[in-house]
Amino acid sequence: NAGVMQNPRHLVRRRGQEARLRCSPMKGHSHVYWYRQLPEEGLKFMVYLQKENIIDESGMPKERFSAEFPKEGPSILRIQQVVRGDSAAYFCASSLGLAGGADEQFFGPGTRLTVL
Amino acid sequence: GQQVMQIPQYQHVQEGEDFTTYCNSSTTLSNIQWYKQRPGGHPVFLIQLVKSGEVKKQKRLTFQFGEAKKNSSLHITATQTTDVGTYFCAVTMLKAAGNKLTFGGGTRVLVKP
């Protein structure tokens, strides 16, 4: 019974390169959430997706960041032209999408991005 | 904007002692969840509170939702070294889209043996 899977677990990029972070939700989950966490800080919401739809992207920077959750395959968080300030742990979570907000989120192990 | 504040930010506890961490919102909440993140790990769901004044217990952990549904507390009795980690509250605002959670900044718990 696999949980939420994220890969890669660690990613090193040079400034200006692209970073692609992948998230496979738990089986049966159709809702995916991406969060960013800086050391010693809390989880900052980035984007909430359902299959083929972006539900809420209010936490996504306007430029360089994009996310998708296609009909088939994992959810992808894409960061173009990375800068040092993008270095962080990026967590993906998934849920069943129960109505009324009564929805436990299951987190993946995270991708730790380091920008040199 | 809507904020979720957790206090204290850091909690140093002697093993065997009790402590409480608090979560406060500026707006009325639909529900509140608590998560624990061990050092180097990922957040793990602990519990969800939905009703005004609700109290739930998990072994040595007691969770409470305020009467006005704007705050919550987590009380841990007889702290053990396994309690080390960061405890986050996460809230669903009444007007939030779907199941979006807003996390507090967390309380980092260190246990002195």
mmCIF file of C-alpha atoms in Angstrom:
data_model
loop_
_atom_site.group_PDB
_atom_site.id
_atom_site.type_symbol
_atom_site.label_atom_id
_atom_site.label_comp_id
_atom_site.label_asym_id
_atom_site.label_seq_id
_atom_site.Cartn_x
_atom_site.Cartn_y
_atom_site.Cartn_z
ATOM 1 C CA ASN A 1 0.000 0.000 0.000
ATOM 2 C CA ALA A 2 2.306 2.684 -1.320
ATOM 3 C CA GLY A 3 2.024 6.137 0.129
ATOM 4 C CA VAL A 4 2.680 9.410 -1.618
ATOM 5 C CA MET A 5 5.830 9.159 -3.687
ATOM 6 C CA GLN A 6 8.080 12.009 -4.659
ATOM 7 C CA ASN A 7 11.136 12.032 -6.817
ATOM 8 C CA PRO A 8 13.835 12.902 -6.862
ATOM 9 C CA ARG A 9 14.442 13.049 -3.129
ATOM 10 C CA HIS A 10 17.365 15.399 -3.623
ATOM 11 C CA LEU A 11 17.936 17.687 -6.585
ATOM 12 C CA VAL A 12 20.872 19.976 -7.236
ATOM 13 C CA ARG A 13 20.624 22.632 -9.907
ATOM 14 C CA ARG A 14 22.749 25.571 -10.977
ATOM 15 C CA ARG A 15 21.234 29.016 -11.262
ATOM 16 C CA GLY A 16 19.269 29.359 -14.475
ATOM 17 C CA GLN A 17 18.510 25.664 -14.901
ATOM 18 C CA GLU A 18 15.092 24.052 -14.690
ATOM 19 C CA ALA A 19 13.878 21.873 -11.832
ATOM 20 C CA ARG A 20 11.142 19.283 -12.272
ATOM 21 C CA LEU A 21 9.663 17.720 -9.172
ATOM 22 C CA ARG A 22 7.341 14.750 -9.434
ATOM 23 C CA CYS A 23 4.615 13.521 -7.128
ATOM 24 C CA SER A 24 2.557 10.360 -7.372
ATOM 25 C CA PRO A 25 -0.432 10.538 -5.015
ATOM 26 C CA MET A 26 -1.729 7.674 -2.955
ATOM 27 C CA LYS A 27 -3.877 5.188 -4.817
ATOM 28 C CA GLY A 28 -7.413 6.485 -5.103
ATOM 29 C CA HIS A 29 -6.503 10.093 -4.283
ATOM 30 C CA SER A 30 -7.466 12.674 -6.850
ATOM 31 C CA HIS A 31 -6.379 15.827 -4.998
ATOM 32 C CA VAL A 32 -2.763 16.968 -4.848
ATOM 33 C CA TYR A 33 -1.188 19.839 -2.928
ATOM 34 C CA TRP A 34 2.307 21.298 -3.147
ATOM 35 C CA TYR A 35 4.032 23.055 -0.249
ATOM 36 C CA ARG A 36 7.409 24.720 0.189
ATOM 37 C CA GLN A 37 9.348 24.598 3.436
ATOM 38 C CA LEU A 38 12.438 26.601 4.288
ATOM 39 C CA PRO A 39 14.687 25.386 7.142
ATOM 40 C CA GLU A 40 13.184 26.035 10.569
ATOM 41 C CA GLU A 41 10.005 27.390 9.001
ATOM 42 C CA GLY A 42 6.464 26.207 8.402
ATOM 43 C CA LEU A 43 4.832 24.799 5.305
ATOM 44 C CA LYS A 44 3.866 27.413 2.773
ATOM 45 C CA PHE A 45 0.982 26.445 0.506
ATOM 46 C CA MET A 46 1.754 26.739 -3.179
ATOM 47 C CA VAL A 47 -0.917 25.060 -5.290
ATOM 48 C CA TYR A 48 -3.877 22.693 -5.058
ATOM 49 C CA LEU A 49 -4.758 20.529 -8.043
ATOM 50 C CA GLN A 50 -7.311 17.989 -9.043
ATOM 51 C CA LYS A 51 -6.916 15.789 -12.086
ATOM 52 C CA GLU A 52 -6.341 18.128 -15.053
ATOM 53 C CA ASN A 53 -7.498 21.157 -13.045
ATOM 54 C CA ILE A 54 -5.839 23.801 -10.890
ATOM 55 C CA ILE A 55 -8.172 24.497 -7.964
ATOM 56 C CA ASP A 56 -6.118 27.118 -6.139
ATOM 57 C CA GLU A 57 -2.728 28.511 -7.114
ATOM 58 C CA SER A 58 -2.725 31.499 -4.807
ATOM 59 C CA GLY A 59 0.591 30.458 -3.247
ATOM 60 C CA MET A 60 2.486 30.085 -6.499
ATOM 61 C CA PRO A 61 4.935 32.804 -7.542
ATOM 62 C CA LYS A 62 3.657 34.515 -10.668
ATOM 63 C CA GLU A 63 6.762 33.791 -12.678
ATOM 64 C CA ARG A 64 8.930 30.725 -13.279
ATOM 65 C CA PHE A 65 6.688 28.330 -11.319
ATOM 66 C CA SER A 66 4.050 26.074 -12.815
ATOM 67 C CA ALA A 67 2.237 22.922 -11.784
ATOM 68 C CA GLU A 68 0.153 20.295 -13.490
ATOM 69 C CA PHE A 69 -1.655 17.105 -12.643
ATOM 70 C CA PRO A 70 -2.427 15.332 -15.911
ATOM 71 C CA LYS A 71 -5.046 12.686 -16.439
ATOM 72 C CA GLU A 72 -2.308 10.073 -16.556
ATOM 73 C CA GLY A 73 0.941 10.206 -14.645
ATOM 74 C CA PRO A 74 2.300 12.117 -11.693
ATOM 75 C CA SER A 75 1.808 15.722 -10.718
ATOM 76 C CA ILE A 76 4.720 17.924 -11.776
ATOM 77 C CA LEU A 77 5.986 21.081 -10.123
ATOM 78 C CA ARG A 78 8.222 22.914 -12.549
ATOM 79 C CA ILE A 79 10.583 25.719 -11.652
ATOM 80 C CA GLN A 80 12.230 27.479 -14.560
ATOM 81 C CA GLN A 81 15.463 29.482 -14.340
ATOM 82 C CA VAL A 82 16.048 28.574 -10.715
ATOM 83 C CA VAL A 83 17.626 31.051 -8.321
ATOM 84 C CA ARG A 84 19.314 30.465 -4.965
ATOM 85 C CA GLY A 85 16.184 31.550 -3.147
ATOM 86 C CA ASP A 86 14.341 28.552 -4.593
ATOM 87 C CA SER A 87 16.422 26.217 -2.416
ATOM 88 C CA ALA A 88 13.977 24.533 -0.069
ATOM 89 C CA ALA A 89 12.161 21.305 0.662
ATOM 90 C CA TYR A 90 9.125 20.847 -1.555
ATOM 91 C CA PHE A 91 6.441 18.575 -0.161
ATOM 92 C CA CYS A 92 3.571 17.059 -2.041
ATOM 93 C CA ALA A 93 0.449 15.822 -0.288
ATOM 94 C CA SER A 94 -2.613 14.013 -1.549
ATOM 95 C CA SER A 95 -6.122 13.470 -0.282
ATOM 96 C CA LEU A 96 -9.397 11.873 -1.269
ATOM 97 C CA GLY A 97 -11.017 15.278 -1.689
ATOM 98 C CA LEU A 98 -13.842 14.826 0.796
ATOM 99 C CA ALA A 99 -16.390 17.606 0.902
ATOM 100 C CA GLY A 100 -16.413 20.191 3.699
ATOM 101 C CA GLY A 101 -12.669 20.252 4.291
ATOM 102 C CA ALA A 102 -12.760 17.009 6.305
ATOM 103 C CA ASP A 103 -9.796 15.734 4.409
ATOM 104 C CA GLU A 104 -6.647 14.277 5.900
ATOM 105 C CA GLN A 105 -3.628 15.028 3.754
ATOM 106 C CA PHE A 106 -0.953 12.407 3.301
ATOM 107 C CA PHE A 107 2.509 13.812 2.691
ATOM 108 C CA GLY A 108 5.310 12.492 0.565
ATOM 109 C CA PRO A 109 8.935 12.426 1.748
ATOM 110 C CA GLY A 110 9.707 15.686 -0.031
ATOM 111 C CA THR A 111 12.226 16.827 -2.611
ATOM 112 C CA ARG A 112 15.097 18.852 -1.257
ATOM 113 C CA LEU A 113 16.181 21.308 -3.912
ATOM 114 C CA THR A 114 19.567 22.955 -3.696
ATOM 115 C CA VAL A 115 20.445 25.715 -6.135
ATOM 116 C CA LEU A 116 24.149 26.404 -6.490
ATOM 117 C CA GLY B 1 -4.785 38.632 5.382
ATOM 118 C CA GLN B 2 -5.812 35.484 7.148
ATOM 119 C CA GLN B 3 -3.144 34.290 9.542
ATOM 120 C CA VAL B 4 -2.522 31.276 11.682
ATOM 121 C CA MET B 5 -0.221 31.845 14.621
ATOM 122 C CA GLN B 6 1.329 29.138 16.736
ATOM 123 C CA ILE B 7 2.944 29.742 20.110
ATOM 124 C CA PRO B 8 5.464 29.095 21.353
ATOM 125 C CA GLN B 9 7.756 28.789 18.355
ATOM 126 C CA TYR B 10 10.164 26.683 20.407
ATOM 127 C CA GLN B 11 9.430 24.497 23.408
ATOM 128 C CA HIS B 12 12.206 22.985 25.506
ATOM 129 C CA VAL B 13 10.749 20.375 27.818
ATOM 130 C CA GLN B 14 12.274 18.188 30.475
ATOM 131 C CA GLU B 15 11.433 14.540 29.921
ATOM 132 C CA GLY B 16 8.409 13.643 32.009
ATOM 133 C CA GLU B 17 6.976 17.153 32.124
ATOM 134 C CA ASP B 18 3.811 18.420 30.453
ATOM 135 C CA PHE B 19 3.457 21.242 27.952
ATOM 136 C CA THR B 20 0.872 22.933 25.762
ATOM 137 C CA THR B 21 1.139 24.514 22.343
ATOM 138 C CA TYR B 22 -1.448 26.903 20.956
ATOM 139 C CA CYS B 23 -2.820 27.729 17.542
ATOM 140 C CA ASN B 24 -4.723 30.961 16.941
ATOM 141 C CA SER B 25 -6.563 32.210 13.881
ATOM 142 C CA SER B 26 -7.765 35.680 13.035
ATOM 143 C CA THR B 27 -10.908 34.255 11.437
ATOM 144 C CA THR B 28 -13.462 31.584 12.230
ATOM 145 C CA LEU B 29 -12.419 28.158 11.069
ATOM 146 C CA SER B 30 -14.241 25.325 9.383
ATOM 147 C CA ASN B 31 -11.975 22.774 10.996
ATOM 148 C CA ILE B 32 -8.454 22.324 12.266
ATOM 149 C CA GLN B 33 -5.933 19.551 11.843
ATOM 150 C CA TRP B 34 -2.704 18.822 13.685
ATOM 151 C CA TYR B 35 0.401 17.333 12.110
ATOM 152 C CA LYS B 36 3.755 16.238 13.484
ATOM 153 C CA GLN B 37 7.026 16.450 11.575
ATOM 154 C CA ARG B 38 10.068 14.664 12.931
ATOM 155 C CA PRO B 39 13.481 16.222 12.195
ATOM 156 C CA GLY B 40 14.364 15.481 8.574
ATOM 157 C CA GLY B 41 10.970 13.912 7.961
ATOM 158 C CA HIS B 42 7.646 14.846 6.483
ATOM 159 C CA PRO B 43 4.419 15.972 8.186
ATOM 160 C CA VAL B 44 2.205 13.195 9.493
ATOM 161 C CA PHE B 45 -1.460 13.696 10.279
ATOM 162 C CA LEU B 46 -2.387 13.410 13.954
ATOM 163 C CA ILE B 47 -6.008 14.477 14.297
ATOM 164 C CA GLN B 48 -8.837 16.658 13.023
ATOM 165 C CA LEU B 49 -11.245 18.778 15.083
ATOM 166 C CA VAL B 50 -14.509 19.992 13.593
ATOM 167 C CA LYS B 51 -16.972 20.898 16.326
ATOM 168 C CA SER B 52 -16.891 23.928 18.589
ATOM 169 C CA GLY B 53 -15.384 23.009 21.969
ATOM 170 C CA GLU B 54 -14.398 19.545 20.761
ATOM 171 C CA VAL B 55 -11.810 17.632 22.785
ATOM 172 C CA LYS B 56 -10.016 14.541 21.517
ATOM 173 C CA LYS B 57 -7.354 12.421 23.159
ATOM 174 C CA GLN B 58 -4.658 10.187 21.734
ATOM 175 C CA LYS B 59 -2.768 8.496 24.574
ATOM 176 C CA ARG B 60 -0.726 11.343 26.106
ATOM 177 C CA LEU B 61 -1.920 13.960 23.604
ATOM 178 C CA THR B 62 -5.057 16.046 24.194
ATOM 179 C CA PHE B 63 -6.407 18.270 21.429
ATOM 180 C CA GLN B 64 -9.000 20.974 21.963
ATOM 181 C CA PHE B 65 -10.946 23.228 19.597
ATOM 182 C CA GLY B 66 -12.049 26.569 20.992
ATOM 183 C CA GLU B 67 -15.695 27.466 21.515
ATOM 184 C CA ALA B 68 -15.480 30.239 18.929
ATOM 185 C CA LYS B 69 -13.633 27.964 16.472
ATOM 186 C CA LYS B 70 -10.756 30.415 16.232
ATOM 187 C CA ASN B 71 -8.141 28.612 18.289
ATOM 188 C CA SER B 72 -6.919 25.212 19.311
ATOM 189 C CA SER B 73 -4.458 23.662 21.715
ATOM 190 C CA LEU B 74 -2.367 20.528 21.929
ATOM 191 C CA HIS B 75 -1.386 19.355 25.400
ATOM 192 C CA ILE B 76 1.194 16.606 25.877
ATOM 193 C CA THR B 77 1.597 14.956 29.265
ATOM 194 C CA ALA B 78 4.673 13.121 30.555
ATOM 195 C CA THR B 79 6.797 14.138 27.583
ATOM 196 C CA GLN B 80 9.035 11.457 26.088
ATOM 197 C CA THR B 81 12.026 11.722 23.755
ATOM 198 C CA THR B 82 9.827 10.297 20.998
ATOM 199 C CA ASP B 83 7.769 13.498 21.172
ATOM 200 C CA VAL B 84 10.636 15.466 19.613
ATOM 201 C CA GLY B 85 9.613 17.215 16.410
ATOM 202 C CA THR B 86 7.609 20.115 15.085
ATOM 203 C CA TYR B 87 3.877 20.234 15.669
ATOM 204 C CA PHE B 88 1.864 22.119 13.090
ATOM 205 C CA CYS B 89 -1.736 23.132 13.171
ATOM 206 C CA ALA B 90 -3.406 23.397 9.785
ATOM 207 C CA VAL B 91 -6.723 25.085 9.246
ATOM 208 C CA THR B 92 -9.455 25.221 6.695
ATOM 209 C CA MET B 93 -10.931 28.683 6.502
ATOM 210 C CA LEU B 94 -14.704 28.923 6.110
ATOM 211 C CA LYS B 95 -14.418 30.404 2.636
ATOM 212 C CA ALA B 96 -11.452 28.414 1.419
ATOM 213 C CA ALA B 97 -11.514 26.697 -1.931
ATOM 214 C CA GLY B 98 -12.110 23.005 -1.528
ATOM 215 C CA ASN B 99 -9.802 21.435 0.989
ATOM 216 C CA LYS B 100 -6.978 23.951 1.030
ATOM 217 C CA LEU B 101 -5.067 23.925 4.309
ATOM 218 C CA THR B 102 -3.237 26.888 5.804
ATOM 219 C CA PHE B 103 -0.422 25.824 8.107
ATOM 220 C CA GLY B 104 0.791 27.608 11.193
ATOM 221 C CA GLY B 105 4.499 28.215 11.703
ATOM 222 C CA GLY B 106 4.821 25.235 14.024
ATOM 223 C CA THR B 107 6.083 24.627 17.541
ATOM 224 C CA ARG B 108 9.496 22.973 17.625
ATOM 225 C CA VAL B 109 9.735 20.659 20.593
ATOM 226 C CA LEU B 110 13.039 19.624 22.099
ATOM 227 C CA VAL B 111 13.086 17.146 24.959
ATOM 228 C CA LYS B 112 15.823 17.141 27.567
ATOM 229 C CA PRO B 113 16.426 13.659 28.954
#
